[in-house]
Amino acid sequence: MNHFSGDLPSDIANITVLKLLNVHNNYITGDIAPQLGALVNLEQLDLSRNSFTGKIPWSFGNFSYLNKLILNNNLLTREIPKSIRNLQELTFLTSLTSLNISYNNFSSPTLVTPFF
């Protein structure tokens, strides 16, 4: 734990060579910036155990190499984006091997079908 607080700067999306972004277990608040979807080389994204609010950005469907998406223990709401929810139709995120979105406040049903 680093005790980071406040919003996660959207300028992080300018580091397009970034492969791992892990800020878990801090005090980061606010919406997850849709600009993070520009991190097309990202392999692991862990934003867990913070206080992110709002929704998972649709732009997360841009992650071609992502194998771990960890967003558990936040305050995320609204529906889970179709790009994650309809796993049987998933044509992107084909490298995804680990997905944890538990302990949030989503309004959509649980994931339809397991894919691992």
PDB file of C-alpha atoms in Angstrom:
ATOM      1  CA  MET A   1       0.000   0.000   0.000  1.00  0.00           C
ATOM      2  CA  ASN A   2       1.326   3.372  -1.035  1.00  0.00           C
ATOM      3  CA  HIS A   3      -1.503   5.487   0.368  1.00  0.00           C
ATOM      4  CA  PHE A   4      -2.115   7.128  -3.020  1.00  0.00           C
ATOM      5  CA  SER A   5      -5.304   9.177  -2.937  1.00  0.00           C
ATOM      6  CA  GLY A   6      -7.429  11.272  -5.262  1.00  0.00           C
ATOM      7  CA  ASP A   7      -8.169  10.537  -8.906  1.00  0.00           C
ATOM      8  CA  LEU A   8      -6.014   8.337 -11.108  1.00  0.00           C
ATOM      9  CA  PRO A   9      -4.556  10.771 -13.655  1.00  0.00           C
ATOM     10  CA  SER A  10      -5.817  10.127 -17.177  1.00  0.00           C
ATOM     11  CA  ASP A  11      -2.359  11.176 -18.438  1.00  0.00           C
ATOM     12  CA  ILE A  12      -1.174   7.660 -17.596  1.00  0.00           C
ATOM     13  CA  ALA A  13      -2.811   6.703 -20.904  1.00  0.00           C
ATOM     14  CA  ASN A  14       0.012   8.557 -22.678  1.00  0.00           C
ATOM     15  CA  ILE A  15       2.488   5.862 -21.601  1.00  0.00           C
ATOM     16  CA  THR A  16       1.469   3.586 -24.456  1.00  0.00           C
ATOM     17  CA  VAL A  17       4.336   1.117 -23.903  1.00  0.00           C
ATOM     18  CA  LEU A  18       3.028   0.322 -20.409  1.00  0.00           C
ATOM     19  CA  LYS A  19       2.429  -3.413 -19.876  1.00  0.00           C
ATOM     20  CA  LEU A  20       1.478  -3.479 -16.191  1.00  0.00           C
ATOM     21  CA  LEU A  21      -0.546  -0.982 -14.191  1.00  0.00           C
ATOM     22  CA  ASN A  22      -1.071  -1.967 -10.578  1.00  0.00           C
ATOM     23  CA  VAL A  23      -2.397   0.557  -8.065  1.00  0.00           C
ATOM     24  CA  HIS A  24      -4.319  -1.861  -5.840  1.00  0.00           C
ATOM     25  CA  ASN A  25      -4.953  -1.222  -2.148  1.00  0.00           C
ATOM     26  CA  ASN A  26      -4.822   2.559  -2.097  1.00  0.00           C
ATOM     27  CA  TYR A  27      -7.316   5.388  -1.628  1.00  0.00           C
ATOM     28  CA  ILE A  28      -7.909   6.273  -5.267  1.00  0.00           C
ATOM     29  CA  THR A  29     -11.357   7.699  -5.981  1.00  0.00           C
ATOM     30  CA  GLY A  30     -13.464   8.882  -8.893  1.00  0.00           C
ATOM     31  CA  ASP A  31     -14.352   7.314 -12.213  1.00  0.00           C
ATOM     32  CA  ILE A  32     -11.956   5.071 -14.092  1.00  0.00           C
ATOM     33  CA  ALA A  33     -10.724   7.238 -16.943  1.00  0.00           C
ATOM     34  CA  PRO A  34     -11.861   5.913 -20.335  1.00  0.00           C
ATOM     35  CA  GLN A  35      -8.492   7.072 -21.681  1.00  0.00           C
ATOM     36  CA  LEU A  36      -6.937   3.988 -20.055  1.00  0.00           C
ATOM     37  CA  GLY A  37      -8.342   2.041 -23.008  1.00  0.00           C
ATOM     38  CA  ALA A  38      -5.550   3.651 -25.061  1.00  0.00           C
ATOM     39  CA  LEU A  39      -3.022   1.462 -23.226  1.00  0.00           C
ATOM     40  CA  VAL A  40      -3.228  -1.133 -25.979  1.00  0.00           C
ATOM     41  CA  ASN A  41      -0.044  -2.937 -24.853  1.00  0.00           C
ATOM     42  CA  LEU A  42      -1.319  -3.444 -21.327  1.00  0.00           C
ATOM     43  CA  GLU A  43      -1.106  -7.055 -20.124  1.00  0.00           C
ATOM     44  CA  GLN A  44      -2.223  -6.620 -16.517  1.00  0.00           C
ATOM     45  CA  LEU A  45      -4.487  -4.027 -14.940  1.00  0.00           C
ATOM     46  CA  ASP A  46      -5.123  -4.123 -11.203  1.00  0.00           C
ATOM     47  CA  LEU A  47      -7.226  -1.288  -9.779  1.00  0.00           C
ATOM     48  CA  SER A  48      -8.616  -3.368  -6.909  1.00  0.00           C
ATOM     49  CA  ARG A  49      -9.214  -2.282  -3.324  1.00  0.00           C
ATOM     50  CA  ASN A  50      -9.695   1.412  -3.985  1.00  0.00           C
ATOM     51  CA  SER A  51     -12.811   3.574  -4.143  1.00  0.00           C
ATOM     52  CA  PHE A  52     -13.365   3.866  -7.878  1.00  0.00           C
ATOM     53  CA  THR A  53     -16.935   4.829  -8.745  1.00  0.00           C
ATOM     54  CA  GLY A  54     -18.969   4.909 -11.924  1.00  0.00           C
ATOM     55  CA  LYS A  55     -18.730   2.283 -14.617  1.00  0.00           C
ATOM     56  CA  ILE A  56     -16.107   0.131 -16.288  1.00  0.00           C
ATOM     57  CA  PRO A  57     -15.226   2.073 -19.447  1.00  0.00           C
ATOM     58  CA  TRP A  58     -16.270   0.595 -22.797  1.00  0.00           C
ATOM     59  CA  SER A  59     -12.766   1.435 -23.999  1.00  0.00           C
ATOM     60  CA  PHE A  60     -11.475  -1.539 -22.011  1.00  0.00           C
ATOM     61  CA  GLY A  61     -12.473  -3.590 -25.054  1.00  0.00           C
ATOM     62  CA  ASN A  62      -9.384  -2.108 -26.769  1.00  0.00           C
ATOM     63  CA  PHE A  63      -7.008  -4.212 -24.688  1.00  0.00           C
ATOM     64  CA  SER A  64      -5.573  -6.738 -27.139  1.00  0.00           C
ATOM     65  CA  TYR A  65      -2.946  -8.252 -24.830  1.00  0.00           C
ATOM     66  CA  LEU A  66      -4.657  -7.975 -21.447  1.00  0.00           C
ATOM     67  CA  ASN A  67      -4.530 -11.232 -19.487  1.00  0.00           C
ATOM     68  CA  LYS A  68      -5.507  -9.970 -16.012  1.00  0.00           C
ATOM     69  CA  LEU A  69      -8.258  -7.473 -15.261  1.00  0.00           C
ATOM     70  CA  ILE A  70      -8.666  -7.034 -11.523  1.00  0.00           C
ATOM     71  CA  LEU A  71     -11.257  -4.462 -10.373  1.00  0.00           C
ATOM     72  CA  ASN A  72     -12.635  -6.046  -7.204  1.00  0.00           C
ATOM     73  CA  ASN A  73     -13.461  -4.199  -3.985  1.00  0.00           C
ATOM     74  CA  ASN A  74     -14.375  -0.817  -5.425  1.00  0.00           C
ATOM     75  CA  LEU A  75     -17.631   1.112  -5.676  1.00  0.00           C
ATOM     76  CA  LEU A  76     -18.263   0.478  -9.367  1.00  0.00           C
ATOM     77  CA  THR A  77     -21.886   0.670 -10.455  1.00  0.00           C
ATOM     78  CA  ARG A  78     -24.136   0.538 -13.485  1.00  0.00           C
ATOM     79  CA  GLU A  79     -24.032  -2.311 -15.949  1.00  0.00           C
ATOM     80  CA  ILE A  80     -21.011  -4.392 -16.749  1.00  0.00           C
ATOM     81  CA  PRO A  81     -19.999  -3.442 -20.307  1.00  0.00           C
ATOM     82  CA  LYS A  82     -21.163  -5.810 -23.006  1.00  0.00           C
ATOM     83  CA  SER A  83     -17.527  -6.369 -23.981  1.00  0.00           C
ATOM     84  CA  ILE A  84     -17.048  -8.160 -20.647  1.00  0.00           C
ATOM     85  CA  ARG A  85     -20.588  -9.376 -19.909  1.00  0.00           C
ATOM     86  CA  ASN A  86     -21.266 -11.257 -23.161  1.00  0.00           C
ATOM     87  CA  LEU A  87     -18.263 -13.501 -22.971  1.00  0.00           C
ATOM     88  CA  GLN A  88     -19.619 -15.978 -25.507  1.00  0.00           C
ATOM     89  CA  GLU A  89     -19.391 -13.219 -28.132  1.00  0.00           C
ATOM     90  CA  LEU A  90     -15.974 -12.040 -27.046  1.00  0.00           C
ATOM     91  CA  THR A  91     -13.778 -11.325 -30.038  1.00  0.00           C
ATOM     92  CA  PHE A  92     -11.401  -9.017 -28.219  1.00  0.00           C
ATOM     93  CA  LEU A  93      -9.732  -9.570 -24.848  1.00  0.00           C
ATOM     94  CA  THR A  94      -8.782 -12.977 -26.227  1.00  0.00           C
ATOM     95  CA  SER A  95      -5.730 -13.144 -23.941  1.00  0.00           C
ATOM     96  CA  LEU A  96      -7.788 -12.630 -20.784  1.00  0.00           C
ATOM     97  CA  THR A  97      -7.131 -15.404 -18.254  1.00  0.00           C
ATOM     98  CA  SER A  98      -8.101 -13.682 -14.996  1.00  0.00           C
ATOM     99  CA  LEU A  99     -11.099 -11.440 -14.357  1.00  0.00           C
ATOM    100  CA  ASN A 100     -12.147 -10.285 -10.891  1.00  0.00           C
ATOM    101  CA  ILE A 101     -14.916  -7.708 -10.620  1.00  0.00           C
ATOM    102  CA  SER A 102     -16.361  -8.943  -7.331  1.00  0.00           C
ATOM    103  CA  TYR A 103     -17.434  -6.749  -4.422  1.00  0.00           C
ATOM    104  CA  ASN A 104     -18.771  -3.833  -6.437  1.00  0.00           C
ATOM    105  CA  ASN A 105     -22.319  -2.548  -6.938  1.00  0.00           C
ATOM    106  CA  PHE A 106     -23.143  -3.601 -10.487  1.00  0.00           C
ATOM    107  CA  SER A 107     -26.757  -3.498 -11.647  1.00  0.00           C
ATOM    108  CA  SER A 108     -26.479  -6.101 -14.410  1.00  0.00           C
ATOM    109  CA  PRO A 109     -26.728  -9.843 -13.899  1.00  0.00           C
ATOM    110  CA  THR A 110     -23.687 -11.961 -13.197  1.00  0.00           C
ATOM    111  CA  LEU A 111     -21.568 -13.156 -16.058  1.00  0.00           C
ATOM    112  CA  VAL A 112     -23.540 -15.377 -18.396  1.00  0.00           C
ATOM    113  CA  THR A 113     -21.115 -18.180 -19.092  1.00  0.00           C
ATOM    114  CA  PRO A 114     -17.681 -19.236 -17.875  1.00  0.00           C
ATOM    115  CA  PHE A 115     -14.957 -19.167 -20.512  1.00  0.00           C
ATOM    116  CA  PHE A 116     -11.925 -20.692 -18.800  1.00  0.00           C
TER     117      PHE A 116
END
